mmCIF file of C-alpha atoms in Angstrom:
data_model
loop_
_atom_site.group_PDB
_atom_site.id
_atom_site.type_symbol
_atom_site.label_atom_id
_atom_site.label_comp_id
_atom_site.label_asym_id
_atom_site.label_seq_id
_atom_site.Cartn_x
_atom_site.Cartn_y
_atom_site.Cartn_z
ATOM 1 C CA UNK A 1 46.663 46.645 169.118
ATOM 2 C CA UNK A 2 49.011 47.967 166.397
ATOM 3 C CA UNK A 3 49.924 44.431 165.400
ATOM 4 C CA UNK A 4 46.278 43.509 165.264
ATOM 5 C CA UNK A 5 45.631 46.457 162.972
ATOM 6 C CA UNK A 6 48.430 45.401 160.669
ATOM 7 C CA UNK A 7 46.935 41.922 160.471
ATOM 8 C CA UNK A 8 43.555 43.338 159.575
ATOM 9 C CA UNK A 9 45.183 45.257 156.756
ATOM 10 C CA UNK A 10 46.889 42.024 155.762
ATOM 11 C CA UNK A 11 50.412 43.335 155.541
ATOM 12 C CA UNK A 12 52.223 42.337 158.721
ATOM 13 C CA UNK A 13 53.673 39.080 157.480
ATOM 14 C CA UNK A 14 55.310 40.866 154.557
ATOM 15 C CA UNK A 15 57.248 43.550 156.391
ATOM 16 C CA UNK A 16 60.403 42.999 158.370
ATOM 17 C CA UNK A 17 61.227 46.206 160.210
ATOM 18 C CA UNK A 18 64.832 46.801 161.079
ATOM 19 C CA UNK A 19 65.760 49.680 163.366
ATOM 20 C CA UNK A 20 69.128 51.010 162.341
ATOM 21 C CA UNK A 21 71.206 53.105 159.986
ATOM 22 C CA UNK A 22 70.911 51.932 156.396
ATOM 23 C CA UNK A 23 74.390 53.207 155.545
ATOM 24 C CA UNK A 24 75.834 50.767 158.113
ATOM 25 C CA UNK A 25 73.392 47.907 157.510
ATOM 26 C CA UNK A 26 73.384 47.889 153.703
ATOM 27 C CA UNK A 27 76.312 45.479 153.211
ATOM 28 C CA UNK A 28 74.433 42.836 155.237
ATOM 29 C CA UNK A 29 71.286 42.814 153.130
ATOM 30 C CA UNK A 30 70.267 40.944 150.009
ATOM 31 C CA UNK A 31 67.138 41.721 148.007
ATOM 32 C CA UNK A 32 65.942 42.014 144.421
ATOM 33 C CA UNK A 33 65.579 45.780 144.578
ATOM 34 C CA UNK A 34 66.156 48.761 146.817
ATOM 35 C CA UNK A 35 64.001 51.852 147.119
ATOM 36 C CA UNK A 36 65.842 54.959 148.267
ATOM 37 C CA UNK A 37 63.949 57.917 149.671
ATOM 38 C CA UNK A 38 66.536 59.824 151.656
ATOM 39 C CA UNK A 39 65.635 63.070 153.428
ATOM 40 C CA UNK A 40 65.966 65.982 151.036
ATOM 41 C CA UNK A 41 66.975 68.454 153.714
ATOM 42 C CA UNK A 42 63.683 70.287 154.206
ATOM 43 C CA UNK A 43 61.516 72.377 151.835
ATOM 44 C CA UNK A 44 64.450 74.607 150.827
ATOM 45 C CA UNK A 45 65.275 72.180 148.016
ATOM 46 C CA UNK A 46 62.910 74.092 145.728
ATOM 47 C CA UNK A 47 64.942 77.260 146.063
ATOM 48 C CA UNK A 48 67.740 75.735 144.013
ATOM 49 C CA UNK A 49 67.398 75.796 140.258
ATOM 50 C CA UNK A 50 68.885 72.314 140.025
ATOM 51 C CA UNK A 51 68.853 70.099 143.076
ATOM 52 C CA UNK A 52 72.322 68.681 143.634
ATOM 53 C CA UNK A 53 72.400 65.105 144.983
ATOM 54 C CA UNK A 54 75.491 65.847 147.028
ATOM 55 C CA UNK A 55 73.614 68.577 148.932
ATOM 56 C CA UNK A 56 71.283 66.203 150.727
ATOM 57 C CA UNK A 57 71.928 65.452 154.414
ATOM 58 C CA UNK A 58 73.280 62.101 153.198
ATOM 59 C CA UNK A 59 75.403 62.426 150.056
ATOM 60 C CA UNK A 60 73.051 61.077 147.379
ATOM 61 C CA UNK A 61 75.816 59.814 145.135
ATOM 62 C CA UNK A 62 77.583 57.896 147.896
ATOM 63 C CA UNK A 63 74.231 56.476 148.953
ATOM 64 C CA UNK A 64 73.612 55.176 145.441
ATOM 65 C CA UNK A 65 77.080 53.618 145.159
ATOM 66 C CA UNK A 66 76.594 51.878 148.499
ATOM 67 C CA UNK A 67 73.265 50.509 147.328
ATOM 68 C CA UNK A 68 74.789 49.111 144.137
ATOM 69 C CA UNK A 69 76.606 46.624 146.370
ATOM 70 C CA UNK A 70 73.209 45.057 147.083
ATOM 71 C CA UNK A 71 71.631 45.306 143.644
ATOM 72 C CA UNK A 72 71.593 47.373 140.457
ATOM 73 C CA UNK A 73 67.791 47.468 140.634
ATOM 74 C CA UNK A 74 67.295 50.764 142.359
ATOM 75 C CA UNK A 75 64.354 53.142 142.603
ATOM 76 C CA UNK A 76 65.402 56.611 143.718
ATOM 77 C CA UNK A 77 62.743 59.009 144.974
ATOM 78 C CA UNK A 78 63.849 62.625 144.594
ATOM 79 C CA UNK A 79 62.842 66.288 144.264
ATOM 80 C CA UNK A 80 61.345 67.297 140.928
ATOM 81 C CA UNK A 81 64.209 69.674 140.225
ATOM 82 C CA UNK A 82 66.972 67.077 140.668
ATOM 83 C CA UNK A 83 69.862 67.481 138.223
ATOM 84 C CA UNK A 84 69.048 64.962 135.467
ATOM 85 C CA UNK A 85 72.638 64.686 134.287
ATOM 86 C CA UNK A 86 73.713 63.521 137.749
ATOM 87 C CA UNK A 87 71.010 60.865 137.676
ATOM 88 C CA UNK A 88 72.044 59.659 134.232
ATOM 89 C CA UNK A 89 75.676 59.420 135.262
ATOM 90 C CA UNK A 90 74.800 57.205 138.208
ATOM 91 C CA UNK A 91 73.723 54.481 135.779
ATOM 92 C CA UNK A 92 77.322 54.077 134.656
ATOM 93 C CA UNK A 93 78.784 53.707 131.162
ATOM 94 C CA UNK A 94 76.533 51.933 128.666
ATOM 95 C CA UNK A 95 73.732 51.499 131.202
ATOM 96 C CA UNK A 96 70.426 53.291 131.205
ATOM 97 C CA UNK A 97 68.322 55.139 133.675
ATOM 98 C CA UNK A 98 64.706 56.167 133.480
ATOM 99 C CA UNK A 99 63.442 59.330 135.079
ATOM 100 C CA UNK A 100 59.747 59.235 135.825
ATOM 101 C CA UNK A 101 57.877 62.402 136.656
ATOM 102 C CA UNK A 102 55.190 61.897 139.272
ATOM 103 C CA UNK A 103 52.162 64.118 138.821
ATOM 104 C CA UNK A 104 49.337 64.586 141.254
ATOM 105 C CA UNK A 105 46.307 66.688 140.342
ATOM 106 C CA UNK A 106 48.152 67.905 137.223
ATOM 107 C CA UNK A 107 51.074 69.178 139.251
ATOM 108 C CA UNK A 108 54.562 67.758 139.012
ATOM 109 C CA UNK A 109 55.324 66.658 142.558
ATOM 110 C CA UNK A 110 58.390 64.432 142.563
ATOM 111 C CA UNK A 111 60.504 62.262 140.336
ATOM 112 C CA UNK A 112 61.492 58.631 140.625
ATOM 113 C CA UNK A 113 64.668 57.490 138.867
ATOM 114 C CA UNK A 114 64.853 53.802 138.010
ATOM 115 C CA UNK A 115 67.943 51.710 137.351
ATOM 116 C CA UNK A 116 68.821 48.171 136.343
ATOM 117 C CA UNK A 117 65.896 45.889 135.547
ATOM 118 C CA UNK A 118 63.486 48.594 136.679
ATOM 119 C CA UNK A 119 64.026 50.561 133.459
ATOM 120 C CA UNK A 120 61.112 50.022 131.071
ATOM 121 C CA UNK A 121 63.129 50.632 127.929
ATOM 122 C CA UNK A 122 65.483 47.709 128.717
ATOM 123 C CA UNK A 123 63.152 45.227 127.030
ATOM 124 C CA UNK A 124 62.651 47.390 123.987
ATOM 125 C CA UNK A 125 66.413 47.661 123.408
ATOM 126 C CA UNK A 126 66.166 51.328 122.508
ATOM 127 C CA UNK A 127 69.106 53.665 122.807
ATOM 128 C CA UNK A 128 71.129 52.634 125.711
ATOM 129 C CA UNK A 129 72.268 55.510 127.742
ATOM 130 C CA UNK A 130 69.733 58.249 128.070
ATOM 131 C CA UNK A 131 66.955 58.766 130.488
ATOM 132 C CA UNK A 132 63.439 58.336 129.252
ATOM 133 C CA UNK A 133 61.113 60.749 130.906
ATOM 134 C CA UNK A 134 58.130 59.161 129.198
ATOM 135 C CA UNK A 135 56.182 57.456 131.934
ATOM 136 C CA UNK A 136 53.959 59.783 133.792
ATOM 137 C CA UNK A 137 51.847 59.030 136.773
ATOM 138 C CA UNK A 138 48.613 60.957 136.715
ATOM 139 C CA UNK A 139 45.679 60.917 138.986
ATOM 140 C CA UNK B 1 54.139 62.303 163.688
ATOM 141 C CA UNK B 2 57.149 64.628 163.805
ATOM 142 C CA UNK B 3 57.608 67.707 161.571
ATOM 143 C CA UNK B 4 60.172 66.096 159.259
ATOM 144 C CA UNK B 5 57.768 63.169 158.914
ATOM 145 C CA UNK B 6 54.877 65.352 157.798
ATOM 146 C CA UNK B 7 56.586 67.071 154.945
ATOM 147 C CA UNK B 8 58.508 63.985 153.802
ATOM 148 C CA UNK B 9 55.586 61.610 153.455
ATOM 149 C CA UNK B 10 55.128 60.349 149.907
ATOM 150 C CA UNK B 11 51.646 61.058 148.520
ATOM 151 C CA UNK B 12 49.706 57.796 148.610
ATOM 152 C CA UNK B 13 48.901 57.748 144.883
ATOM 153 C CA UNK B 14 52.549 58.128 143.956
ATOM 154 C CA UNK B 15 53.696 55.533 146.480
ATOM 155 C CA UNK B 16 51.139 53.043 145.154
ATOM 156 C CA UNK B 17 52.210 53.616 141.563
ATOM 157 C CA UNK B 18 55.926 53.230 142.336
ATOM 158 C CA UNK B 19 55.333 49.988 144.237
ATOM 159 C CA UNK B 20 53.178 48.462 141.498
ATOM 160 C CA UNK B 21 55.598 49.431 138.793
ATOM 161 C CA UNK B 22 58.674 48.092 140.588
ATOM 162 C CA UNK B 23 56.963 44.799 141.296
ATOM 163 C CA UNK B 24 55.832 44.509 137.687
ATOM 164 C CA UNK B 25 59.391 44.894 136.472
ATOM 165 C CA UNK B 26 60.871 42.425 138.963
ATOM 166 C CA UNK B 27 58.317 39.666 138.758
ATOM 167 C CA UNK B 28 56.659 37.353 141.265
ATOM 168 C CA UNK B 29 58.321 36.420 144.556
ATOM 169 C CA UNK B 30 60.690 39.361 144.474
ATOM 170 C CA UNK B 31 61.831 41.152 147.585
ATOM 171 C CA UNK B 32 62.553 44.795 148.226
ATOM 172 C CA UNK B 33 64.390 46.927 150.741
ATOM 173 C CA UNK B 34 62.800 50.232 151.697
ATOM 174 C CA UNK B 35 66.046 51.800 152.848
ATOM 175 C CA UNK B 36 64.612 54.790 154.701
ATOM 176 C CA UNK B 37 61.126 54.009 155.890
ATOM 177 C CA UNK B 38 60.421 57.409 157.436
ATOM 178 C CA UNK B 39 56.761 57.422 158.351
ATOM 179 C CA UNK B 40 56.126 54.482 156.050
ATOM 180 C CA UNK B 41 54.061 55.895 153.176
ATOM 181 C CA UNK B 42 56.037 53.822 150.690
ATOM 182 C CA UNK B 43 56.531 50.788 152.917
ATOM 183 C CA UNK B 44 52.816 50.121 153.201
ATOM 184 C CA UNK B 45 52.383 50.226 149.432
ATOM 185 C CA UNK B 46 55.357 47.923 148.851
ATOM 186 C CA UNK B 47 53.883 45.467 151.319
ATOM 187 C CA UNK B 48 50.609 45.388 149.480
ATOM 188 C CA UNK B 49 52.323 44.011 146.356
ATOM 189 C CA UNK B 50 55.690 42.487 147.342
ATOM 190 C CA UNK B 51 55.748 39.182 149.245
ATOM 191 C CA UNK B 52 58.712 40.399 151.293
ATOM 192 C CA UNK B 53 59.661 43.937 152.311
ATOM 193 C CA UNK B 54 62.582 44.924 154.508
ATOM 194 C CA UNK B 55 61.940 48.328 156.034
ATOM 195 C CA UNK B 56 64.943 50.052 157.553
ATOM 196 C CA UNK B 57 64.538 53.098 159.774
ATOM 197 C CA UNK B 58 66.839 54.728 162.298
ATOM 198 C CA UNK B 59 64.150 56.235 164.466
ATOM 199 C CA UNK B 60 62.117 53.648 166.432
ATOM 200 C CA UNK B 61 59.329 56.184 167.011
ATOM 201 C CA UNK B 62 58.669 56.329 163.281
ATOM 202 C CA UNK B 63 58.274 52.561 163.072
ATOM 203 C CA UNK B 64 55.640 52.801 165.783
ATOM 204 C CA UNK B 65 53.851 55.467 163.775
ATOM 205 C CA UNK B 66 53.836 53.317 160.631
ATOM 206 C CA UNK B 67 52.143 50.509 162.550
ATOM 207 C CA UNK B 68 49.415 52.877 163.607
ATOM 208 C CA UNK B 69 49.145 54.350 160.115
ATOM 209 C CA UNK B 70 48.140 50.864 158.947
ATOM 210 C CA UNK B 71 45.023 51.288 161.011
ATOM 211 C CA UNK B 72 44.403 54.721 159.473
ATOM 212 C CA UNK B 73 44.463 53.153 156.044
ATOM 213 C CA UNK B 74 41.834 50.663 157.136
ATOM 214 C CA UNK B 75 39.571 53.428 158.313
ATOM 215 C CA UNK B 76 39.830 55.302 155.023
ATOM 216 C CA UNK B 77 39.537 52.347 152.722
ATOM 217 C CA UNK B 78 36.452 50.697 154.208
#
């Protein structure tokens, strides 16, 4: 029944589900990009002025470093109050990162940080090592 | 769906935008890993644009719930 539903939606041939722990499986995967949306540790994240990546249930910095073994093209889905300087540092020296604010009904909900080829500014060869908070998703 | 699942689900509009944008940057025939599927809000949107999506999730119950959430999407979009 579930499989039939997925076929109706037309997506089942595209998704390979793997049951397991990403932190163990990561070295065995190859792909053009990785999307990271780790658990933030419950709604308490908004109580911090700046959300620290190392305070997530999985250390967010270690998780990023692990993912870089697969690809530099990383999308990182995080709380809106995530410490921007931590995100910029993850890009590494001379590399850029783009921090996109995701709005829904005029409210800032989340951010997505992009790395590698996912950075828009890469093609426009602008300054090379700051985040660009320009792109905004609005409904 | 479990409690963690409810408050961690990515709003559909945002998930759709992120998927479209990532695919646009990577180009045709690219593949993506959704490293923590959760209840699958992002996975579904990736699958609607990427030819190949690897969805990794520790909890088998959540993968079952994503398969049934496909059917929910059908109901709402037709």
